[in-house]
mmCIF file of C-alpha atoms in Angstrom:
data_model
loop_
_atom_site.group_PDB
_atom_site.id
_atom_site.type_symbol
_atom_site.label_atom_id
_atom_site.label_comp_id
_atom_site.label_asym_id
_atom_site.label_seq_id
_atom_site.Cartn_x
_atom_site.Cartn_y
_atom_site.Cartn_z
ATOM 1 C CA UNK I 26 14.630 -8.926 41.428
ATOM 2 C CA UNK I 27 14.746 -4.688 42.509
ATOM 3 C CA UNK I 28 15.951 -5.182 37.952
ATOM 4 C CA UNK I 29 12.592 -6.406 37.607
ATOM 5 C CA UNK I 30 10.729 -4.624 39.978
ATOM 6 C CA UNK I 31 12.337 -1.462 37.880
ATOM 7 C CA UNK I 32 11.345 -2.458 34.402
ATOM 8 C CA UNK I 33 7.652 -4.093 35.825
ATOM 9 C CA UNK I 34 7.071 0.263 36.972
ATOM 10 C CA UNK I 35 8.533 1.081 33.995
ATOM 11 C CA UNK I 36 6.598 -0.837 31.736
ATOM 12 C CA UNK I 37 3.740 0.411 33.890
ATOM 13 C CA UNK I 38 4.554 3.779 33.643
ATOM 14 C CA UNK I 39 4.662 3.646 29.673
ATOM 15 C CA UNK I 40 1.908 2.129 29.678
ATOM 16 C CA UNK I 41 0.195 4.904 31.443
ATOM 17 C CA UNK I 42 1.847 7.675 29.447
ATOM 18 C CA UNK I 43 0.559 5.745 26.562
ATOM 19 C CA UNK I 44 -3.045 5.599 27.724
ATOM 20 C CA UNK I 45 -2.523 8.964 28.420
ATOM 21 C CA UNK I 46 -1.540 10.327 24.495
ATOM 22 C CA UNK I 47 -4.086 8.300 22.979
ATOM 23 C CA UNK I 48 -6.886 9.661 25.417
ATOM 24 C CA UNK I 49 -5.820 13.318 23.767
ATOM 25 C CA UNK I 50 -5.720 11.867 20.520
ATOM 26 C CA UNK I 51 -9.298 10.668 21.235
ATOM 27 C CA UNK I 52 -10.324 14.315 21.813
ATOM 28 C CA UNK I 53 -8.511 15.112 18.889
ATOM 29 C CA UNK I 54 -5.404 16.885 20.124
ATOM 30 C CA UNK I 55 -3.154 17.085 16.338
ATOM 31 C CA UNK I 56 -0.243 17.328 18.728
ATOM 32 C CA UNK I 57 -0.393 14.267 20.626
ATOM 33 C CA UNK I 58 -1.263 13.203 17.075
ATOM 34 C CA UNK I 59 2.248 14.040 15.727
ATOM 35 C CA UNK I 60 3.675 12.771 19.101
ATOM 36 C CA UNK I 61 1.623 9.569 18.895
ATOM 37 C CA UNK I 62 2.798 9.127 14.948
ATOM 38 C CA UNK I 63 6.502 10.281 16.025
ATOM 39 C CA UNK I 64 6.564 7.344 18.088
ATOM 40 C CA UNK I 65 4.866 4.825 16.037
ATOM 41 C CA UNK I 66 6.015 6.008 12.237
ATOM 42 C CA UNK I 67 9.291 3.583 11.715
ATOM 43 C CA UNK I 68 7.128 0.521 13.022
ATOM 44 C CA UNK I 69 4.213 1.207 10.743
ATOM 45 C CA UNK I 70 6.084 1.560 7.833
ATOM 46 C CA UNK I 71 8.949 -1.487 8.955
ATOM 47 C CA UNK I 72 5.840 -3.747 8.543
ATOM 48 C CA UNK I 73 4.194 -1.536 5.772
ATOM 49 C CA UNK I 74 7.337 -2.629 4.012
ATOM 50 C CA UNK I 75 8.257 -5.736 4.617
ATOM 51 C CA UNK I 76 3.916 -6.538 3.474
ATOM 52 C CA UNK I 77 4.541 -3.818 -0.165
ATOM 53 C CA UNK I 78 8.178 -4.538 -1.263
ATOM 54 C CA UNK I 79 7.807 -1.624 -2.088
ATOM 55 C CA UNK I 80 8.783 1.735 -0.835
ATOM 56 C CA UNK I 81 7.166 4.270 -2.568
ATOM 57 C CA UNK I 82 4.041 1.640 -1.441
ATOM 58 C CA UNK I 83 5.014 1.806 2.023
ATOM 59 C CA UNK I 84 5.021 5.497 2.481
ATOM 60 C CA UNK I 85 2.362 5.867 0.964
ATOM 61 C CA UNK I 86 0.526 3.020 2.608
ATOM 62 C CA UNK I 87 1.941 4.583 6.265
ATOM 63 C CA UNK I 88 0.175 7.805 5.699
ATOM 64 C CA UNK I 89 -2.907 6.111 4.714
ATOM 65 C CA UNK I 90 -2.692 3.975 8.295
ATOM 66 C CA UNK I 91 -2.801 7.342 10.453
ATOM 67 C CA UNK I 92 -5.447 9.292 8.288
ATOM 68 C CA UNK I 93 -7.618 6.294 9.415
ATOM 69 C CA UNK I 94 -6.306 6.026 13.104
ATOM 70 C CA UNK I 95 -7.442 9.577 13.340
ATOM 71 C CA UNK I 96 -10.191 8.985 12.349
ATOM 72 C CA UNK I 97 -10.709 5.979 13.458
ATOM 73 C CA UNK I 98 -8.773 6.255 16.807
ATOM 74 C CA UNK I 99 -12.439 6.018 19.204
ATOM 75 C CA UNK I 100 -12.396 2.299 17.825
ATOM 76 C CA UNK I 101 -9.962 1.979 19.830
ATOM 77 C CA UNK I 102 -11.040 0.652 23.074
ATOM 78 C CA UNK I 103 -8.513 -0.500 25.061
ATOM 79 C CA UNK I 104 -9.139 -4.260 25.251
ATOM 80 C CA UNK I 105 -5.324 -4.980 23.589
ATOM 81 C CA UNK I 106 -2.087 -3.274 23.468
ATOM 82 C CA UNK I 107 -2.189 -0.010 21.159
ATOM 83 C CA UNK I 108 0.775 -1.473 19.497
ATOM 84 C CA UNK I 109 -1.044 -4.895 18.745
ATOM 85 C CA UNK I 110 -3.893 -2.863 17.538
ATOM 86 C CA UNK I 111 -2.212 -0.309 15.310
ATOM 87 C CA UNK I 112 -0.339 -3.705 13.648
ATOM 88 C CA UNK I 113 -3.673 -5.791 13.458
ATOM 89 C CA UNK I 114 -5.274 -1.585 11.339
ATOM 90 C CA UNK I 115 -1.751 -1.219 9.322
ATOM 91 C CA UNK I 116 -1.734 -5.083 7.819
ATOM 92 C CA UNK I 117 -5.510 -4.956 6.473
ATOM 93 C CA UNK I 118 -4.991 -1.629 5.288
ATOM 94 C CA UNK I 119 -1.868 -2.876 3.866
ATOM 95 C CA UNK I 120 -3.711 -5.617 1.885
ATOM 96 C CA UNK I 121 -6.278 -3.923 0.591
ATOM 97 C CA UNK I 122 -3.515 -1.261 -0.554
ATOM 98 C CA UNK I 123 -1.980 -4.704 -2.332
ATOM 99 C CA UNK I 124 -5.531 -5.899 -3.768
ATOM 100 C CA UNK I 125 -7.216 -2.552 -5.182
ATOM 101 C CA UNK I 126 -3.579 -1.938 -7.114
ATOM 102 C CA UNK I 127 -2.608 -5.376 -7.857
ATOM 103 C CA UNK I 128 -1.503 -4.623 -11.676
ATOM 104 C CA UNK I 129 -3.223 -4.912 -14.703
ATOM 105 C CA UNK I 130 -1.308 -7.495 -16.509
ATOM 106 C CA UNK I 131 -1.987 -9.638 -12.974
ATOM 107 C CA UNK I 132 -5.575 -9.480 -13.100
ATOM 108 C CA UNK I 133 -5.656 -10.670 -15.991
ATOM 109 C CA UNK I 134 -3.011 -13.848 -16.310
ATOM 110 C CA UNK I 135 -2.725 -14.042 -12.218
ATOM 111 C CA UNK I 136 0.289 -14.255 -12.478
ATOM 112 C CA UNK I 137 2.197 -14.201 -8.992
ATOM 113 C CA UNK I 138 4.245 -10.765 -8.401
ATOM 114 C CA UNK I 139 7.939 -11.454 -7.579
ATOM 115 C CA UNK I 140 9.603 -9.609 -5.258
ATOM 116 C CA UNK I 141 12.182 -6.294 -5.303
ATOM 117 C CA UNK I 142 14.732 -6.716 -6.898
ATOM 118 C CA UNK I 143 18.289 -6.463 -5.407
ATOM 119 C CA UNK I 144 18.501 -2.938 -6.667
ATOM 120 C CA UNK I 145 16.257 -1.734 -4.926
ATOM 121 C CA UNK I 146 16.685 -3.720 -1.930
ATOM 122 C CA UNK I 147 20.375 -1.737 -1.714
ATOM 123 C CA UNK I 148 18.751 1.736 -2.294
ATOM 124 C CA UNK I 149 16.055 0.880 1.176
ATOM 125 C CA UNK I 150 18.522 2.039 3.841
ATOM 126 C CA UNK I 151 17.966 0.624 7.531
ATOM 127 C CA UNK I 152 17.052 -3.119 6.430
ATOM 128 C CA UNK I 153 18.358 -6.157 8.717
ATOM 129 C CA UNK I 154 19.903 -9.246 7.120
ATOM 130 C CA UNK I 155 16.323 -11.002 7.483
ATOM 131 C CA UNK I 156 14.468 -7.678 5.913
ATOM 132 C CA UNK I 157 16.553 -8.041 2.431
ATOM 133 C CA UNK I 158 16.124 -11.365 2.070
ATOM 134 C CA UNK I 159 12.172 -11.201 2.665
ATOM 135 C CA UNK I 160 11.797 -8.417 0.114
ATOM 136 C CA UNK I 161 13.345 -10.858 -2.382
ATOM 137 C CA UNK I 162 10.486 -13.264 -1.964
ATOM 138 C CA UNK I 163 7.179 -13.702 -4.170
ATOM 139 C CA UNK I 164 4.860 -11.594 -3.139
ATOM 140 C CA UNK I 165 2.364 -14.431 -1.204
ATOM 141 C CA UNK I 166 4.998 -15.903 0.239
ATOM 142 C CA UNK I 167 6.275 -13.363 1.725
ATOM 143 C CA UNK I 168 3.282 -11.901 2.967
ATOM 144 C CA UNK I 169 2.503 -15.258 4.564
ATOM 145 C CA UNK I 170 5.894 -15.025 6.396
ATOM 146 C CA UNK I 171 5.933 -11.444 7.580
ATOM 147 C CA UNK I 172 2.103 -11.834 8.665
ATOM 148 C CA UNK I 173 3.061 -15.661 10.524
ATOM 149 C CA UNK I 174 6.309 -15.501 11.482
ATOM 150 C CA UNK I 175 7.088 -11.413 12.097
ATOM 151 C CA UNK I 176 3.388 -10.558 13.246
ATOM 152 C CA UNK I 177 2.536 -14.004 14.582
ATOM 153 C CA UNK I 178 -0.751 -14.983 13.041
ATOM 154 C CA UNK I 179 -2.532 -18.052 13.168
ATOM 155 C CA UNK I 180 -2.801 -19.624 9.783
ATOM 156 C CA UNK I 181 -6.672 -19.765 10.017
ATOM 157 C CA UNK I 182 -6.177 -15.490 10.983
ATOM 158 C CA UNK I 183 -3.793 -15.056 7.346
ATOM 159 C CA UNK I 184 -6.403 -17.704 5.389
ATOM 160 C CA UNK I 185 -8.985 -15.477 6.349
ATOM 161 C CA UNK I 186 -7.166 -12.035 6.405
ATOM 162 C CA UNK I 187 -5.744 -12.964 2.554
ATOM 163 C CA UNK I 188 -8.640 -15.331 1.216
ATOM 164 C CA UNK I 189 -6.976 -18.139 0.494
ATOM 165 C CA UNK I 190 -7.151 -22.003 2.121
ATOM 166 C CA UNK I 191 -5.508 -22.752 5.232
ATOM 167 C CA UNK I 192 -3.160 -25.203 3.526
ATOM 168 C CA UNK I 193 -2.328 -22.841 1.059
ATOM 169 C CA UNK I 194 -0.894 -20.622 3.627
ATOM 170 C CA UNK I 195 1.026 -23.303 5.357
ATOM 171 C CA UNK I 196 2.567 -24.492 1.714
ATOM 172 C CA UNK I 197 3.327 -20.745 1.585
ATOM 173 C CA UNK I 198 4.833 -20.305 5.182
ATOM 174 C CA UNK I 199 7.076 -23.658 4.300
ATOM 175 C CA UNK I 200 8.361 -22.336 0.526
ATOM 176 C CA UNK I 201 9.049 -19.331 2.045
ATOM 177 C CA UNK I 202 11.568 -20.800 4.819
ATOM 178 C CA UNK I 203 12.623 -22.845 2.163
ATOM 179 C CA UNK I 204 13.694 -19.939 -0.141
ATOM 180 C CA UNK I 205 15.405 -17.941 3.414
ATOM 181 C CA UNK I 206 17.283 -20.899 3.840
ATOM 182 C CA UNK I 207 18.876 -21.746 0.238
ATOM 183 C CA UNK I 208 19.759 -17.064 -0.110
ATOM 184 C CA UNK I 209 21.057 -17.444 3.255
ATOM 185 C CA UNK I 210 23.098 -20.344 3.195
ATOM 186 C CA UNK I 211 24.144 -18.728 -0.658
ATOM 187 C CA UNK I 212 25.144 -15.394 0.318
ATOM 188 C CA UNK S 27 33.524 -16.270 11.384
ATOM 189 C CA UNK S 28 31.043 -19.234 10.518
ATOM 190 C CA UNK S 29 27.781 -18.657 9.499
ATOM 191 C CA UNK S 30 24.894 -18.929 12.748
ATOM 192 C CA UNK S 31 22.712 -21.651 11.445
ATOM 193 C CA UNK S 32 19.502 -20.408 9.417
ATOM 194 C CA UNK S 33 17.214 -21.540 12.282
ATOM 195 C CA UNK S 34 19.041 -18.916 14.677
ATOM 196 C CA UNK S 35 19.663 -16.004 12.230
ATOM 197 C CA UNK S 36 16.137 -16.129 12.217
ATOM 198 C CA UNK S 37 15.255 -16.349 16.088
ATOM 199 C CA UNK S 38 18.069 -13.434 16.302
ATOM 200 C CA UNK S 39 16.995 -11.289 13.951
ATOM 201 C CA UNK S 40 13.080 -11.198 14.775
ATOM 202 C CA UNK S 41 14.219 -10.610 18.162
ATOM 203 C CA UNK S 42 15.430 -7.460 17.512
ATOM 204 C CA UNK S 43 13.820 -4.109 16.872
ATOM 205 C CA UNK S 44 11.083 -4.146 14.138
ATOM 206 C CA UNK S 45 11.628 -0.327 13.398
ATOM 207 C CA UNK S 46 12.827 1.185 10.106
ATOM 208 C CA UNK S 47 12.546 5.188 9.085
ATOM 209 C CA UNK S 48 10.984 5.956 6.289
ATOM 210 C CA UNK S 49 13.089 7.430 3.675
ATOM 211 C CA UNK S 50 10.800 10.678 3.657
ATOM 212 C CA UNK S 51 8.942 12.909 6.193
ATOM 213 C CA UNK S 52 5.158 11.250 6.145
ATOM 214 C CA UNK S 53 3.682 14.096 8.459
ATOM 215 C CA UNK S 54 3.276 17.140 6.286
ATOM 216 C CA UNK S 55 0.671 14.688 3.906
ATOM 217 C CA UNK S 56 -0.762 13.205 6.981
ATOM 218 C CA UNK S 57 -0.993 17.270 8.969
ATOM 219 C CA UNK S 58 -2.418 18.329 5.691
ATOM 220 C CA UNK S 59 -5.400 15.078 5.297
ATOM 221 C CA UNK S 60 -6.136 15.091 9.056
ATOM 222 C CA UNK S 61 -6.418 19.218 8.851
ATOM 223 C CA UNK S 62 -9.208 19.192 7.439
ATOM 224 C CA UNK S 63 -12.495 17.005 7.661
ATOM 225 C CA UNK S 64 -13.132 15.249 4.861
ATOM 226 C CA UNK S 65 -17.163 16.006 5.467
ATOM 227 C CA UNK S 66 -15.879 19.675 5.600
ATOM 228 C CA UNK S 67 -15.787 19.952 1.514
ATOM 229 C CA UNK S 68 -15.981 23.652 0.177
ATOM 230 C CA UNK S 69 -18.331 23.783 -2.662
ATOM 231 C CA UNK S 70 -16.237 24.597 -5.151
ATOM 232 C CA UNK S 71 -13.926 21.346 -4.668
ATOM 233 C CA UNK S 72 -16.952 19.833 -5.498
ATOM 234 C CA UNK S 73 -16.580 19.969 -8.893
ATOM 235 C CA UNK S 74 -13.129 18.380 -10.336
ATOM 236 C CA UNK S 75 -14.596 15.410 -8.525
ATOM 237 C CA UNK S 76 -18.068 15.407 -10.147
ATOM 238 C CA UNK S 77 -15.929 15.840 -14.122
ATOM 239 C CA UNK S 78 -13.758 13.248 -12.750
ATOM 240 C CA UNK S 79 -16.303 10.839 -12.392
ATOM 241 C CA UNK S 80 -18.784 12.108 -15.576
ATOM 242 C CA UNK S 81 -14.968 12.029 -17.329
ATOM 243 C CA UNK S 82 -14.808 8.186 -16.357
ATOM 244 C CA UNK S 83 -18.794 7.868 -17.113
ATOM 245 C CA UNK S 84 -17.754 8.950 -20.681
ATOM 246 C CA UNK S 85 -14.715 7.181 -21.201
ATOM 247 C CA UNK S 86 -16.448 3.335 -20.523
ATOM 248 C CA UNK S 87 -19.203 4.818 -22.690
ATOM 249 C CA UNK S 88 -17.162 5.485 -25.684
ATOM 250 C CA UNK S 89 -14.879 2.197 -25.146
ATOM 251 C CA UNK S 90 -18.523 0.323 -25.739
ATOM 252 C CA UNK S 91 -19.489 2.414 -28.707
ATOM 253 C CA UNK S 92 -16.180 1.554 -30.151
ATOM 254 C CA UNK S 93 -15.859 -1.500 -28.969
ATOM 255 C CA UNK S 94 -19.318 -3.306 -29.576
ATOM 256 C CA UNK S 95 -21.398 -1.157 -32.105
ATOM 257 C CA UNK S 96 -18.300 -0.222 -34.264
ATOM 258 C CA UNK S 97 -16.013 -2.030 -34.834
ATOM 259 C CA UNK S 98 -14.814 -1.364 -38.019
ATOM 260 C CA UNK S 99 -13.912 1.931 -37.865
ATOM 261 C CA UNK S 100 -10.654 3.411 -36.056
ATOM 262 C CA UNK S 101 -12.056 1.726 -32.613
ATOM 263 C CA UNK S 102 -8.471 2.980 -30.956
ATOM 264 C CA UNK S 103 -7.934 6.400 -32.449
ATOM 265 C CA UNK S 104 -11.395 7.056 -30.677
ATOM 266 C CA UNK S 105 -10.755 6.031 -27.442
ATOM 267 C CA UNK S 106 -7.434 7.849 -27.647
ATOM 268 C CA UNK S 107 -8.538 11.095 -28.676
ATOM 269 C CA UNK S 108 -11.010 11.387 -26.154
ATOM 270 C CA UNK S 109 -9.155 9.754 -23.237
ATOM 271 C CA UNK S 110 -5.889 12.302 -24.262
ATOM 272 C CA UNK S 111 -8.495 15.232 -23.555
ATOM 273 C CA UNK S 112 -10.061 14.083 -20.489
ATOM 274 C CA UNK S 113 -6.611 13.016 -19.081
ATOM 275 C CA UNK S 114 -5.632 16.623 -19.933
ATOM 276 C CA UNK S 115 -8.477 18.750 -18.052
ATOM 277 C CA UNK S 116 -8.062 15.769 -15.080
ATOM 278 C CA UNK S 117 -4.407 17.191 -15.013
ATOM 279 C CA UNK S 118 -5.473 20.737 -15.594
ATOM 280 C CA UNK S 119 -7.899 20.769 -12.423
ATOM 281 C CA UNK S 120 -6.310 19.229 -9.680
ATOM 282 C CA UNK S 121 -2.696 21.429 -10.774
ATOM 283 C CA UNK S 122 -3.244 23.564 -8.081
ATOM 284 C CA UNK S 123 -4.480 20.577 -5.529
ATOM 285 C CA UNK S 124 -1.862 18.437 -3.677
ATOM 286 C CA UNK S 125 -1.759 14.963 -4.049
ATOM 287 C CA UNK S 126 -2.440 13.429 -1.014
ATOM 288 C CA UNK S 127 -0.400 9.800 -1.351
ATOM 289 C CA UNK S 128 3.696 10.301 -2.609
ATOM 290 C CA UNK S 129 4.296 8.239 -5.848
ATOM 291 C CA UNK S 130 1.876 8.161 -7.595
ATOM 292 C CA UNK S 131 3.153 9.616 -10.831
ATOM 293 C CA UNK S 132 5.360 5.979 -10.576
ATOM 294 C CA UNK S 133 1.933 4.578 -10.859
ATOM 295 C CA UNK S 134 0.552 6.827 -13.522
ATOM 296 C CA UNK S 135 4.048 5.668 -14.837
ATOM 297 C CA UNK S 136 3.048 2.247 -14.730
ATOM 298 C CA UNK S 137 0.144 2.780 -17.081
ATOM 299 C CA UNK S 138 1.474 4.607 -19.390
ATOM 300 C CA UNK S 139 3.603 1.886 -19.386
ATOM 301 C CA UNK S 140 0.914 -0.931 -20.781
ATOM 302 C CA UNK S 141 -0.683 1.852 -22.426
ATOM 303 C CA UNK S 142 2.001 1.690 -24.737
ATOM 304 C CA UNK S 143 2.680 -2.239 -24.826
ATOM 305 C CA UNK S 144 -0.687 -1.892 -26.110
ATOM 306 C CA UNK S 145 -0.840 0.186 -28.800
ATOM 307 C CA UNK S 146 2.219 -1.439 -29.747
ATOM 308 C CA UNK S 147 0.189 -5.196 -29.937
ATOM 309 C CA UNK S 148 -3.110 -2.885 -31.453
ATOM 310 C CA UNK S 149 -1.611 -1.586 -34.749
ATOM 311 C CA UNK S 150 -0.709 -5.845 -35.221
ATOM 312 C CA UNK S 151 -3.962 -6.800 -34.951
ATOM 313 C CA UNK S 152 -6.523 -3.149 -34.630
ATOM 314 C CA UNK S 153 -9.771 -4.864 -34.457
ATOM 315 C CA UNK S 154 -9.243 -7.159 -31.559
ATOM 316 C CA UNK S 155 -11.947 -6.751 -29.041
ATOM 317 C CA UNK S 156 -9.866 -8.041 -26.232
ATOM 318 C CA UNK S 157 -7.167 -6.077 -26.674
ATOM 319 C CA UNK S 158 -9.703 -2.907 -26.729
ATOM 320 C CA UNK S 159 -10.858 -3.533 -23.835
ATOM 321 C CA UNK S 160 -7.535 -3.546 -22.512
ATOM 322 C CA UNK S 161 -6.754 -1.064 -23.045
ATOM 323 C CA UNK S 162 -9.688 1.070 -22.417
ATOM 324 C CA UNK S 163 -9.535 -0.817 -18.359
ATOM 325 C CA UNK S 164 -5.782 0.846 -18.570
ATOM 326 C CA UNK S 165 -7.411 3.699 -19.647
ATOM 327 C CA UNK S 166 -9.694 4.007 -17.078
ATOM 328 C CA UNK S 167 -7.482 3.052 -14.267
ATOM 329 C CA UNK S 168 -5.373 6.176 -15.196
ATOM 330 C CA UNK S 169 -8.751 8.073 -14.516
ATOM 331 C CA UNK S 170 -9.531 6.731 -11.580
ATOM 332 C CA UNK S 171 -5.875 6.859 -10.055
ATOM 333 C CA UNK S 172 -5.894 10.848 -11.036
ATOM 334 C CA UNK S 173 -8.639 11.060 -9.185
ATOM 335 C CA UNK S 174 -8.184 8.796 -6.438
ATOM 336 C CA UNK S 175 -5.013 10.542 -5.157
ATOM 337 C CA UNK S 176 -6.720 14.308 -5.310
ATOM 338 C CA UNK S 177 -10.061 13.172 -3.223
ATOM 339 C CA UNK S 178 -9.131 10.315 -1.822
ATOM 340 C CA UNK S 179 -11.816 8.141 0.120
ATOM 341 C CA UNK S 180 -9.948 6.723 3.085
ATOM 342 C CA UNK S 181 -11.238 3.093 3.529
ATOM 343 C CA UNK S 182 -12.924 1.419 6.838
ATOM 344 C CA UNK S 183 -10.878 -0.340 9.673
#
């Protein structure tokens, strides 16, 4: 009970420190923004890497997320947790980036982009076992898996975000799980 | 030791902290971008953008002329000649201006590879309108990319 109370106090104290920091950023304090970046950049980068399966794209989008955050942080009104809002902003920017950078050949013949190759995955540092498998997934299956299983979006929300039918989102999720299981068991 | 069940593996992995350290320090690029308000453009910075947009427009015009109006002439050569000039001009213009994103050269390299592949196909079929349009599109994308990474327009959240 004492531990619970201690944890609850620590959580409240963390949240109020975060609110205070965001308040300073909203006032245009760049030092506070640097602190906010230091606290959240690893989370944002991890999400970008999982969605984009490309280290360079993930770096570009992480930068873009924080630049937009600086200009748009006044839109954060505190109705949800800051990390939840930041994840939603990151997901939207990453999906939009993928659409814009779709390879010309993919646009012409509508082929699906395959996942990251084994060599590139080996070069990425700090990946856990699941990340290594997720990055190998083909694009649509990967996006749906990350948004649903990792980020907790419902298939209805994913269908809107990715412009696909709800049924397609569900089938891509099952496809992803099947591939992941196959790779996991054969490793 | 045997492997845990797949479901257990997924559950355990998703419960782990979800953080990965970027390999590059991304802060300097962000700091550079937020240090200068987007609306606070100095007059001399406008010209690369204006000429970049003009270059893209002219490439589209030259392409239209090459593909639709002068199909019997060497469309690929005239388009390529014009594009090369525009690309070099843009690269020189932006030489002193650091790009605000990293990794754009890799994207440019991909587009250049696509350009080479289309040119090879055109050698066997020089009047193929679909290939010429594709080449023009790749040229356009290269110019757009060079412009975009030097004068970004941040998207809406």
